[in-house]
PDB file of C-alpha atoms in Angstrom:
ATOM      1  CA  UNK A   1     -19.343  20.334  -5.212  1.00 79.00           C
ATOM      2  CA  UNK A   2     -20.219  21.186  -8.795  1.00 81.00           C
ATOM      3  CA  UNK A   3     -23.623  20.328 -10.207  1.00 82.00           C
ATOM      4  CA  UNK A   4     -24.040  17.981 -13.163  1.00 82.00           C
ATOM      5  CA  UNK A   5     -24.823  20.988 -15.397  1.00 87.00           C
ATOM      6  CA  UNK A   6     -21.704  22.858 -14.214  1.00 88.00           C
ATOM      7  CA  UNK A   7     -19.576  19.784 -14.879  1.00 88.00           C
ATOM      8  CA  UNK A   8     -21.080  19.302 -18.344  1.00 86.00           C
ATOM      9  CA  UNK A   9     -20.328  22.926 -19.269  1.00 91.00           C
ATOM     10  CA  UNK A  10     -16.724  22.958 -18.050  1.00 93.00           C
ATOM     11  CA  UNK A  11     -13.872  22.557 -20.558  1.00 91.00           C
ATOM     12  CA  UNK A  12     -11.792  19.387 -20.218  1.00 93.00           C
ATOM     13  CA  UNK A  13      -8.080  19.637 -19.397  1.00 96.00           C
ATOM     14  CA  UNK A  14      -6.196  16.477 -20.334  1.00 98.00           C
ATOM     15  CA  UNK A  15      -3.359  15.167 -18.163  1.00 98.00           C
ATOM     16  CA  UNK A  16      -1.478  12.449 -20.080  1.00 97.00           C
ATOM     17  CA  UNK A  17       0.656   9.881 -18.217  1.00 97.00           C
ATOM     18  CA  UNK A  18       3.635   8.461 -20.129  1.00 96.00           C
ATOM     19  CA  UNK A  19       6.764   6.378 -19.616  1.00 94.00           C
ATOM     20  CA  UNK A  20       7.863   3.457 -17.510  1.00 85.00           C
ATOM     21  CA  UNK A  21       9.082   0.029 -18.530  1.00 74.00           C
ATOM     22  CA  UNK A  22       7.331  -1.159 -21.686  1.00 75.00           C
ATOM     23  CA  UNK A  23       6.423   2.447 -22.460  1.00 75.00           C
ATOM     24  CA  UNK A  24       6.783   4.200 -25.784  1.00 80.00           C
ATOM     25  CA  UNK A  25       8.176   7.453 -24.383  1.00 87.00           C
ATOM     26  CA  UNK A  26      11.267   8.358 -26.418  1.00 90.00           C
ATOM     27  CA  UNK A  27      11.882  11.757 -24.812  1.00 93.00           C
ATOM     28  CA  UNK A  28      10.346  14.339 -22.502  1.00 94.00           C
ATOM     29  CA  UNK A  29      10.996  17.881 -21.319  1.00 95.00           C
ATOM     30  CA  UNK A  30      13.121  18.058 -18.179  1.00 94.00           C
ATOM     31  CA  UNK A  31      14.424  21.290 -16.671  1.00 91.00           C
ATOM     32  CA  UNK A  32      13.002  23.167 -19.656  1.00 90.00           C
ATOM     33  CA  UNK A  33      14.757  21.164 -22.394  1.00 93.00           C
ATOM     34  CA  UNK A  34      13.688  18.216 -24.545  1.00 95.00           C
ATOM     35  CA  UNK A  35      15.734  15.244 -23.312  1.00 94.00           C
ATOM     36  CA  UNK A  36      16.131  11.741 -24.753  1.00 92.00           C
ATOM     37  CA  UNK A  37      14.935   8.731 -22.752  1.00 92.00           C
ATOM     38  CA  UNK A  38      18.439   7.368 -22.082  1.00 92.00           C
ATOM     39  CA  UNK A  39      19.520  10.651 -20.474  1.00 94.00           C
ATOM     40  CA  UNK A  40      16.248  10.893 -18.535  1.00 95.00           C
ATOM     41  CA  UNK A  41      16.641   7.329 -17.219  1.00 93.00           C
ATOM     42  CA  UNK A  42      20.201   8.121 -16.147  1.00 94.00           C
ATOM     43  CA  UNK A  43      18.722  10.892 -14.000  1.00 95.00           C
ATOM     44  CA  UNK A  44      16.007   8.582 -12.614  1.00 95.00           C
ATOM     45  CA  UNK A  45      13.263  10.268 -14.656  1.00 95.00           C
ATOM     46  CA  UNK A  46      11.272   7.520 -16.383  1.00 95.00           C
ATOM     47  CA  UNK A  47       7.743   8.966 -16.079  1.00 97.00           C
ATOM     48  CA  UNK A  48       6.171  12.108 -17.517  1.00 97.00           C
ATOM     49  CA  UNK A  49       2.942  14.097 -17.408  1.00 98.00           C
ATOM     50  CA  UNK A  50       2.004  15.846 -20.662  1.00 97.00           C
ATOM     51  CA  UNK A  51       5.505  15.299 -21.988  1.00 95.00           C
ATOM     52  CA  UNK A  52       7.326  16.772 -18.971  1.00 97.00           C
ATOM     53  CA  UNK A  53       9.387  14.638 -16.573  1.00 96.00           C
ATOM     54  CA  UNK A  54       9.733  16.237 -13.154  1.00 95.00           C
ATOM     55  CA  UNK A  55       8.271  19.421 -11.765  1.00 96.00           C
ATOM     56  CA  UNK A  56       7.625  21.976 -14.530  1.00 95.00           C
ATOM     57  CA  UNK A  57       8.269  25.671 -13.995  1.00 94.00           C
ATOM     58  CA  UNK A  58       4.824  26.578 -15.331  1.00 95.00           C
ATOM     59  CA  UNK A  59       1.603  25.129 -13.887  1.00 97.00           C
ATOM     60  CA  UNK A  60      -0.386  22.499 -15.753  1.00 97.00           C
ATOM     61  CA  UNK A  61      -3.336  24.882 -15.381  1.00 97.00           C
ATOM     62  CA  UNK A  62      -3.983  28.375 -14.021  1.00 98.00           C
ATOM     63  CA  UNK A  63      -7.529  28.468 -12.715  1.00 97.00           C
ATOM     64  CA  UNK A  64      -9.629  31.330 -11.390  1.00 98.00           C
ATOM     65  CA  UNK A  65     -11.021  30.683  -7.917  1.00 98.00           C
ATOM     66  CA  UNK A  66     -14.562  29.291  -8.081  1.00 96.00           C
ATOM     67  CA  UNK A  67     -14.109  27.731 -11.533  1.00 96.00           C
ATOM     68  CA  UNK A  68     -15.450  24.233 -12.163  1.00 96.00           C
ATOM     69  CA  UNK A  69     -12.579  22.124 -13.496  1.00 96.00           C
ATOM     70  CA  UNK A  70     -12.771  18.883 -15.463  1.00 96.00           C
ATOM     71  CA  UNK A  71      -9.607  16.834 -15.877  1.00 97.00           C
ATOM     72  CA  UNK A  72      -9.246  13.786 -18.095  1.00 97.00           C
ATOM     73  CA  UNK A  73      -6.489  11.638 -16.588  1.00 97.00           C
ATOM     74  CA  UNK A  74      -5.230   9.561 -19.540  1.00 97.00           C
ATOM     75  CA  UNK A  75      -2.894   6.700 -18.670  1.00 97.00           C
ATOM     76  CA  UNK A  76      -0.830   5.747 -21.718  1.00 96.00           C
ATOM     77  CA  UNK A  77       1.434   3.450 -19.666  1.00 96.00           C
ATOM     78  CA  UNK A  78       1.438  -0.263 -18.860  1.00 94.00           C
ATOM     79  CA  UNK A  79       1.115   0.478 -15.120  1.00 95.00           C
ATOM     80  CA  UNK A  80      -1.671   1.737 -12.837  1.00 97.00           C
ATOM     81  CA  UNK A  81      -1.261   5.187 -11.298  1.00 97.00           C
ATOM     82  CA  UNK A  82      -2.951   6.545  -8.171  1.00 97.00           C
ATOM     83  CA  UNK A  83      -3.325  10.185  -9.190  1.00 98.00           C
ATOM     84  CA  UNK A  84      -3.540  12.581  -6.243  1.00 98.00           C
ATOM     85  CA  UNK A  85      -4.602  16.240  -6.160  1.00 98.00           C
ATOM     86  CA  UNK A  86      -3.526  18.382  -3.213  1.00 98.00           C
ATOM     87  CA  UNK A  87      -5.753  21.117  -1.786  1.00 97.00           C
ATOM     88  CA  UNK A  88      -9.051  19.987  -3.319  1.00 97.00           C
ATOM     89  CA  UNK A  89     -11.479  17.092  -3.357  1.00 96.00           C
ATOM     90  CA  UNK A  90     -12.940  15.909  -6.622  1.00 94.00           C
ATOM     91  CA  UNK A  91     -15.734  13.812  -8.030  1.00 92.00           C
ATOM     92  CA  UNK A  92     -15.026  10.889 -10.317  1.00 90.00           C
ATOM     93  CA  UNK A  93     -17.191  11.234 -13.395  1.00 88.00           C
ATOM     94  CA  UNK A  94     -18.775   8.104 -14.834  1.00 69.00           C
ATOM     95  CA  UNK A  95     -21.156   8.299 -17.800  1.00 54.00           C
ATOM     96  CA  UNK A  96     -21.964  11.923 -16.937  1.00 55.00           C
ATOM     97  CA  UNK A  97     -22.807  11.186 -13.287  1.00 54.00           C
ATOM     98  CA  UNK A  98     -20.776  12.257 -10.291  1.00 54.00           C
ATOM     99  CA  UNK A  99     -19.514   9.406  -8.117  1.00 69.00           C
ATOM    100  CA  UNK A 100     -17.564   9.320  -4.844  1.00 74.00           C
ATOM    101  CA  UNK A 101     -15.738  12.350  -3.405  1.00 86.00           C
ATOM    102  CA  UNK A 102     -11.964  11.746  -3.422  1.00 91.00           C
ATOM    103  CA  UNK A 103      -8.499  13.305  -3.518  1.00 95.00           C
ATOM    104  CA  UNK A 104      -6.888  10.260  -5.180  1.00 95.00           C
ATOM    105  CA  UNK A 105      -8.115   8.014  -7.982  1.00 94.00           C
ATOM    106  CA  UNK A 106      -6.586   4.878  -9.470  1.00 94.00           C
ATOM    107  CA  UNK A 107      -6.172   5.082 -13.244  1.00 96.00           C
ATOM    108  CA  UNK A 108      -5.562   1.650 -14.742  1.00 96.00           C
ATOM    109  CA  UNK A 109      -3.238   1.057 -17.720  1.00 96.00           C
ATOM    110  CA  UNK A 110      -4.625   2.439 -21.005  1.00 95.00           C
ATOM    111  CA  UNK A 111      -7.603   3.919 -19.131  1.00 95.00           C
ATOM    112  CA  UNK A 112      -8.892   7.488 -19.032  1.00 96.00           C
ATOM    113  CA  UNK A 113     -10.575   8.635 -15.826  1.00 94.00           C
ATOM    114  CA  UNK A 114     -12.366  11.960 -15.669  1.00 94.00           C
ATOM    115  CA  UNK A 115     -12.594  14.030 -12.502  1.00 94.00           C
ATOM    116  CA  UNK A 116     -14.307  17.330 -11.670  1.00 95.00           C
ATOM    117  CA  UNK A 117     -13.900  19.816  -8.837  1.00 96.00           C
ATOM    118  CA  UNK A 118     -14.452  23.433  -7.882  1.00 96.00           C
ATOM    119  CA  UNK A 119     -11.148  25.300  -7.651  1.00 97.00           C
ATOM    120  CA  UNK A 120     -12.096  26.991  -4.383  1.00 96.00           C
ATOM    121  CA  UNK A 121      -8.777  26.877  -2.527  1.00 97.00           C
ATOM    122  CA  UNK A 122      -6.297  29.512  -3.787  1.00 98.00           C
ATOM    123  CA  UNK A 123      -2.638  28.643  -4.075  1.00 98.00           C
ATOM    124  CA  UNK A 124      -0.235  26.337  -5.881  1.00 98.00           C
ATOM    125  CA  UNK A 125      -1.271  22.684  -5.611  1.00 98.00           C
ATOM    126  CA  UNK A 126       0.647  19.536  -6.447  1.00 98.00           C
ATOM    127  CA  UNK A 127      -0.822  16.901  -8.788  1.00 98.00           C
ATOM    128  CA  UNK A 128       1.165  13.655  -8.817  1.00 98.00           C
ATOM    129  CA  UNK A 129       1.129   9.889  -8.874  1.00 98.00           C
ATOM    130  CA  UNK A 130       0.685   8.724  -5.293  1.00 97.00           C
ATOM    131  CA  UNK A 131       3.001   5.792  -6.004  1.00 96.00           C
ATOM    132  CA  UNK A 132       5.857   7.903  -4.722  1.00 94.00           C
ATOM    133  CA  UNK A 133       8.526   6.136  -6.777  1.00 96.00           C
ATOM    134  CA  UNK A 134       6.567   7.269  -9.855  1.00 97.00           C
ATOM    135  CA  UNK A 135       6.309  10.852  -8.561  1.00 96.00           C
ATOM    136  CA  UNK A 136      10.040  10.881  -7.797  1.00 96.00           C
ATOM    137  CA  UNK A 137      10.631   9.436 -11.272  1.00 96.00           C
ATOM    138  CA  UNK A 138       8.979  12.449 -12.917  1.00 96.00           C
ATOM    139  CA  UNK A 139       5.200  12.011 -12.637  1.00 98.00           C
ATOM    140  CA  UNK A 140       4.330  15.333 -11.002  1.00 98.00           C
ATOM    141  CA  UNK A 141       2.930  18.704 -11.960  1.00 98.00           C
ATOM    142  CA  UNK A 142       0.937  21.491 -10.314  1.00 98.00           C
ATOM    143  CA  UNK A 143      -2.032  23.770 -10.696  1.00 98.00           C
ATOM    144  CA  UNK A 144      -2.407  27.394  -9.638  1.00 98.00           C
ATOM    145  CA  UNK A 145      -5.725  28.665  -8.276  1.00 98.00           C
ATOM    146  CA  UNK A 146      -5.946  32.480  -8.229  1.00 97.00           C
TER     147      UNK A 146
END
C-alpha cells in the first residue's frame, strides 16, 4: 500500500457521478456522441461518470504499473453510490490519513470521497457503481494499467 508521502505527492483524478431522478444532468456522451437526457432515458441510461453514460471506448485513466493513484469520487447526485474498483484494493483517505483497505466505498449524496491505491495489477479494470441497476444505467468506466 502507498505511504502517506506517496499519497500526498500523487495527482488527483476526479470521477464525477451524475444523473438519476432529481438530478441536473441534461445530457451525456453515449456511444461517442453527446445525447440529450430524454434519449438517454429511453435507452435506460440515466447515470453518468464524468459526463459519459455507459462504457466509454477510452479508459478513464491510463496508469503506468507501480504508480500511486489518487481518485476523488465526487457524487453530484441525490443518491448514494457504492463505487467499486476491480483488480485493486484501495485506501480511503480521510484528512490525509489512510483508513481501511477496500475495493468498494459508499459515497453519499453530494459527498466527495478520496481513495488511493498502487496500480500494481496490469490490465483493463472496471470501475462502476456496485448498485448494479446504476451500473447498467450508465455508471461505469474503466482504467488501464500498463
